[in-house]
């Protein structure tokens, strides 16, 4: 096989592989968009009860204003990702950062393996920690006050 023919075959193979890669990227993005659309439709149809609130006490370096109130459902995830109940667009927040859930009249807070941690009254919440109204919950650098 001559060198120019071989180079032409390599170029064509590269183009085919590039198009296959781009097709896989488009398929992955489409799946993610469908998943996000489905997740955003589900809460509207179920209408979970609001059992409490998180009020921003100190927003740290984020753009969230102190006093901003977030509703808490019986099971609430906090993070940057689109499937979280509380979505916080901040670089110091992981895509799934923290979990809060309400059981037998008590809130429990647990870190979801985030980089910057979750704290209840300055105690790391690696394992589930109970929290009550008035406690300070820190997610990354943002401090919230738990209210009923």
Short mmCIF file of C-alpha atoms in Angstrom, two decimals, residues 10 29 38 41 61 64 91 100 147:
data_model
loop_
_atom_site.label_atom_id
_atom_site.label_comp_id
_atom_site.label_asym_id
_atom_site.label_seq_id
_atom_site.Cartn_x
_atom_site.Cartn_y
_atom_site.Cartn_z
CA UNK A 10 -6.07 6.97 8.50
CA UNK A 29 -26.57 14.86 26.99
CA UNK A 38 -38.51 13.92 34.60
CA UNK A 41 -41.92 17.14 36.78
CA UNK A 61 -18.31 33.76 49.23
CA UNK A 64 -26.93 33.93 47.90
CA UNK A 91 -18.48 26.32 43.26
CA UNK A 100 -31.64 16.10 55.41
CA UNK A 147 -36.53 26.60 61.45
#
